[in-house]
Amino acid sequence: MTRVRLTAAERGEEVLRAAVQAFGASGYEGTKTDEIARMAGVSQPYVIRLFGTKQQLFLAAVQSVCDRIEQIFREAAEESPELSSLGHNYERLLEEPELLLVLLHGFSASGDPAIGDCVRNRFGGIYHLIRDLTGASPREAREFLSTGMLLTVMSAMQVLGPNAITLPWSEELTSTFGTD
């Protein structure tokens, strides 16, 4: 069997995917770069060579996650440029729970100035994208994001999304939003 050698860019993408998985599971403080290296099948020094520091790798993971969220919202708006279309496509985010978990970990690590600046800028960018794609008012966008944050927290608690633990209150909440 012939092994295909990956380019540095392809290997970097593998490391970034592993980082999103690891940071989603353990957060910024709880994740070690050697764990990410092991998941990606590379050495820890190679991870540092690619990304510089753990902080820079986490920032790259946050950027990647926000890019994916924006991509999902853009695709939804192509179908129908309404908030309801973006909301219905939230299911796609729930199918990739590591996206939402990295975002939550980014919020909680925002005491670090570099992480906080990145997370605030990207969240603001998502807010503006939602308004631009749908024509939503500030109030409508706020309500949309509020609902999304509740669903994100419920996903993190594993009462929503793949392999969710079904509880009466979570079923009641999600049926209110039409995500069941």
CSV table of C-alpha atoms in Angstrom, one decimal:
chain,number,residue,atom,x,y,z
A,1,MET,CA,0.0,0.0,0.0
A,2,THR,CA,1.4,3.4,-1.0
A,3,ARG,CA,1.2,6.2,1.5
A,4,VAL,CA,0.4,9.6,0.0
A,5,ARG,CA,2.6,12.3,1.5
A,6,LEU,CA,0.6,15.4,2.5
A,7,THR,CA,1.6,18.9,1.8
A,8,ALA,CA,2.4,21.2,4.7
A,9,ALA,CA,-1.0,23.0,4.1
A,10,GLU,CA,-2.9,19.7,4.1
A,11,ARG,CA,-1.1,18.6,7.3
A,12,GLY,CA,-1.9,22.0,8.8
A,13,GLU,CA,-5.6,21.5,8.1
A,14,GLU,CA,-5.4,18.1,9.8
A,15,VAL,CA,-3.8,19.7,12.8
A,16,LEU,CA,-6.4,22.4,12.9
A,17,ARG,CA,-9.3,19.8,12.7
A,18,ALA,CA,-7.7,17.9,15.6
A,19,ALA,CA,-7.3,21.2,17.5
A,20,VAL,CA,-11.0,22.0,17.0
A,21,GLN,CA,-11.9,18.5,18.3
A,22,ALA,CA,-9.5,18.7,21.3
A,23,PHE,CA,-10.3,22.3,22.3
A,24,GLY,CA,-14.0,21.5,22.0
A,25,ALA,CA,-13.6,18.6,24.4
A,26,SER,CA,-11.2,20.1,26.9
A,27,GLY,CA,-11.2,23.9,26.4
A,28,TYR,CA,-8.2,26.2,26.0
A,29,GLU,CA,-6.6,25.6,29.4
A,30,GLY,CA,-7.4,21.9,29.5
A,31,THR,CA,-5.9,21.0,26.1
A,32,LYS,CA,-2.2,20.2,25.6
A,33,THR,CA,-0.5,20.7,22.2
A,34,ASP,CA,1.0,17.2,22.5
A,35,GLU,CA,-2.6,15.8,22.6
A,36,ILE,CA,-3.5,17.7,19.5
A,37,ALA,CA,-0.3,16.4,17.8
A,38,ARG,CA,-1.2,12.8,18.7
A,39,MET,CA,-4.7,13.2,17.3
A,40,ALA,CA,-3.3,14.6,14.1
A,41,GLY,CA,-0.5,12.0,13.8
A,42,VAL,CA,2.3,14.5,14.0
A,43,SER,CA,4.9,15.5,16.6
A,44,GLN,CA,4.3,18.3,19.1
A,45,PRO,CA,7.2,20.3,17.8
A,46,TYR,CA,5.6,20.2,14.3
A,47,VAL,CA,2.4,21.6,15.7
A,48,ILE,CA,4.4,24.5,17.3
A,49,ARG,CA,6.3,25.0,14.0
A,50,LEU,CA,3.0,25.3,12.1
A,51,PHE,CA,1.1,27.5,14.6
A,52,GLY,CA,3.7,29.0,16.9
A,53,THR,CA,2.0,28.7,20.3
A,54,LYS,CA,-1.0,27.0,21.8
A,55,GLN,CA,-2.7,30.4,22.0
A,56,GLN,CA,-2.2,30.9,18.2
A,57,LEU,CA,-3.5,27.4,17.6
A,58,PHE,CA,-6.6,28.1,19.7
A,59,LEU,CA,-7.1,31.4,17.8
A,60,ALA,CA,-6.8,29.5,14.5
A,61,ALA,CA,-9.4,27.0,15.8
A,62,VAL,CA,-11.8,29.9,16.8
A,63,GLN,CA,-11.3,31.5,13.4
A,64,SER,CA,-12.0,28.2,11.7
A,65,VAL,CA,-15.1,27.6,13.8
A,66,CYS,CA,-16.5,31.0,13.1
A,67,ASP,CA,-15.7,30.7,9.4
A,68,ARG,CA,-17.8,27.4,9.4
A,69,ILE,CA,-20.7,29.0,11.2
A,70,GLU,CA,-20.7,31.9,8.8
A,71,GLN,CA,-20.6,29.5,5.9
A,72,ILE,CA,-23.6,27.6,7.2
A,73,PHE,CA,-25.5,30.9,7.6
A,74,ARG,CA,-24.5,32.0,4.1
A,75,GLU,CA,-25.7,28.7,2.6
A,76,ALA,CA,-29.0,29.0,4.4
A,77,ALA,CA,-29.5,32.6,3.2
A,78,GLU,CA,-28.9,31.4,-0.4
A,79,GLU,CA,-31.9,29.1,0.1
A,80,SER,CA,-34.0,31.9,1.7
A,81,PRO,CA,-32.6,35.2,3.1
A,82,GLU,CA,-34.8,35.1,6.2
A,83,LEU,CA,-34.0,34.6,9.9
A,84,SER,CA,-36.2,31.5,9.9
A,85,SER,CA,-34.0,29.9,7.2
A,86,LEU,CA,-30.9,30.5,9.2
A,87,GLY,CA,-32.7,29.1,12.3
A,88,HIS,CA,-33.7,26.0,10.5
A,89,ASN,CA,-30.1,25.5,9.4
A,90,TYR,CA,-29.0,25.6,13.1
A,91,GLU,CA,-29.5,21.9,13.0
A,92,ARG,CA,-26.4,21.7,10.8
A,93,LEU,CA,-24.4,23.4,13.7
A,94,LEU,CA,-25.8,20.8,16.1
A,95,GLU,CA,-24.5,18.1,13.9
A,96,GLU,CA,-21.0,19.5,14.4
A,97,PRO,CA,-21.1,20.1,18.2
A,98,GLU,CA,-17.3,20.8,18.4
A,99,LEU,CA,-18.0,24.1,16.6
A,100,LEU,CA,-20.3,25.3,19.3
A,101,LEU,CA,-18.1,24.0,22.1
A,102,VAL,CA,-15.0,25.8,20.8
A,103,LEU,CA,-17.1,29.0,20.5
A,104,LEU,CA,-18.2,28.5,24.2
A,105,HIS,CA,-14.6,27.8,25.3
A,106,GLY,CA,-13.6,31.0,23.4
A,107,PHE,CA,-16.1,33.0,25.3
A,108,SER,CA,-14.8,31.6,28.6
A,109,ALA,CA,-11.2,32.2,27.7
A,110,SER,CA,-11.9,35.8,26.7
A,111,GLY,CA,-10.1,37.1,29.8
A,112,ASP,CA,-6.9,36.6,27.8
A,113,PRO,CA,-6.7,39.8,25.7
A,114,ALA,CA,-5.8,38.2,22.4
A,115,ILE,CA,-8.5,35.5,22.7
A,116,GLY,CA,-11.1,38.1,23.9
A,117,ASP,CA,-10.3,40.4,21.0
A,118,CYS,CA,-10.7,37.6,18.5
A,119,VAL,CA,-13.9,36.2,20.0
A,120,ARG,CA,-15.5,39.6,20.3
A,121,ASN,CA,-14.6,40.5,16.7
A,122,ARG,CA,-15.8,37.2,15.3
A,123,PHE,CA,-19.1,37.2,17.3
A,124,GLY,CA,-19.7,40.8,16.2
A,125,GLY,CA,-19.0,39.7,12.6
A,126,ILE,CA,-21.6,36.9,12.9
A,127,TYR,CA,-24.1,39.5,14.3
A,128,HIS,CA,-23.5,41.8,11.3
A,129,LEU,CA,-23.6,38.9,8.8
A,130,ILE,CA,-27.0,37.8,10.2
A,131,ARG,CA,-28.3,41.4,9.7
A,132,ASP,CA,-26.7,41.7,6.3
A,133,LEU,CA,-28.0,38.4,5.0
A,134,THR,CA,-31.6,38.7,6.3
A,135,GLY,CA,-32.2,42.4,6.7
A,136,ALA,CA,-33.0,41.7,10.4
A,137,SER,CA,-33.4,44.7,12.8
A,138,PRO,CA,-31.0,44.8,15.7
A,139,ARG,CA,-33.8,43.5,17.9
A,140,GLU,CA,-34.6,40.6,15.6
A,141,ALA,CA,-30.9,39.7,15.3
A,142,ARG,CA,-30.5,39.9,19.1
A,143,GLU,CA,-33.5,37.5,19.6
A,144,PHE,CA,-32.0,35.2,17.0
A,145,LEU,CA,-28.6,35.1,18.7
A,146,SER,CA,-30.3,34.7,22.1
A,147,THR,CA,-32.1,31.7,20.9
A,148,GLY,CA,-28.9,30.4,19.2
A,149,MET,CA,-27.0,30.8,22.5
A,150,LEU,CA,-29.6,28.9,24.4
A,151,LEU,CA,-29.4,26.1,21.9
A,152,THR,CA,-25.6,26.2,22.0
A,153,VAL,CA,-25.6,25.9,25.8
A,154,MET,CA,-28.2,23.1,25.6
A,155,SER,CA,-25.9,21.3,23.1
A,156,ALA,CA,-23.0,21.7,25.5
A,157,MET,CA,-25.1,20.1,28.2
A,158,GLN,CA,-25.9,17.3,25.8
A,159,VAL,CA,-29.6,17.7,26.0
A,160,LEU,CA,-29.7,18.8,22.4
A,161,GLY,CA,-28.0,17.4,19.3
A,162,PRO,CA,-26.5,14.0,18.5
A,163,ASN,CA,-26.7,11.5,21.4
A,164,ALA,CA,-28.7,14.0,23.4
A,165,ILE,CA,-30.0,13.0,26.8
A,166,THR,CA,-33.7,13.6,26.6
A,167,LEU,CA,-35.3,15.4,29.5
A,168,PRO,CA,-38.8,16.8,29.7
A,169,TRP,CA,-37.7,20.4,30.1
A,170,SER,CA,-35.3,20.2,27.2
A,171,GLU,CA,-37.9,18.7,24.9
A,172,GLU,CA,-40.3,21.5,25.9
A,173,LEU,CA,-37.8,24.2,25.2
A,174,THR,CA,-36.7,22.8,21.9
A,175,SER,CA,-40.2,22.3,20.7
A,176,THR,CA,-40.8,25.9,21.4
A,177,PHE,CA,-38.0,26.8,18.9
A,178,GLY,CA,-39.0,24.2,16.3
A,179,THR,CA,-35.8,22.3,16.6
A,180,ASP,CA,-37.2,18.9,17.5
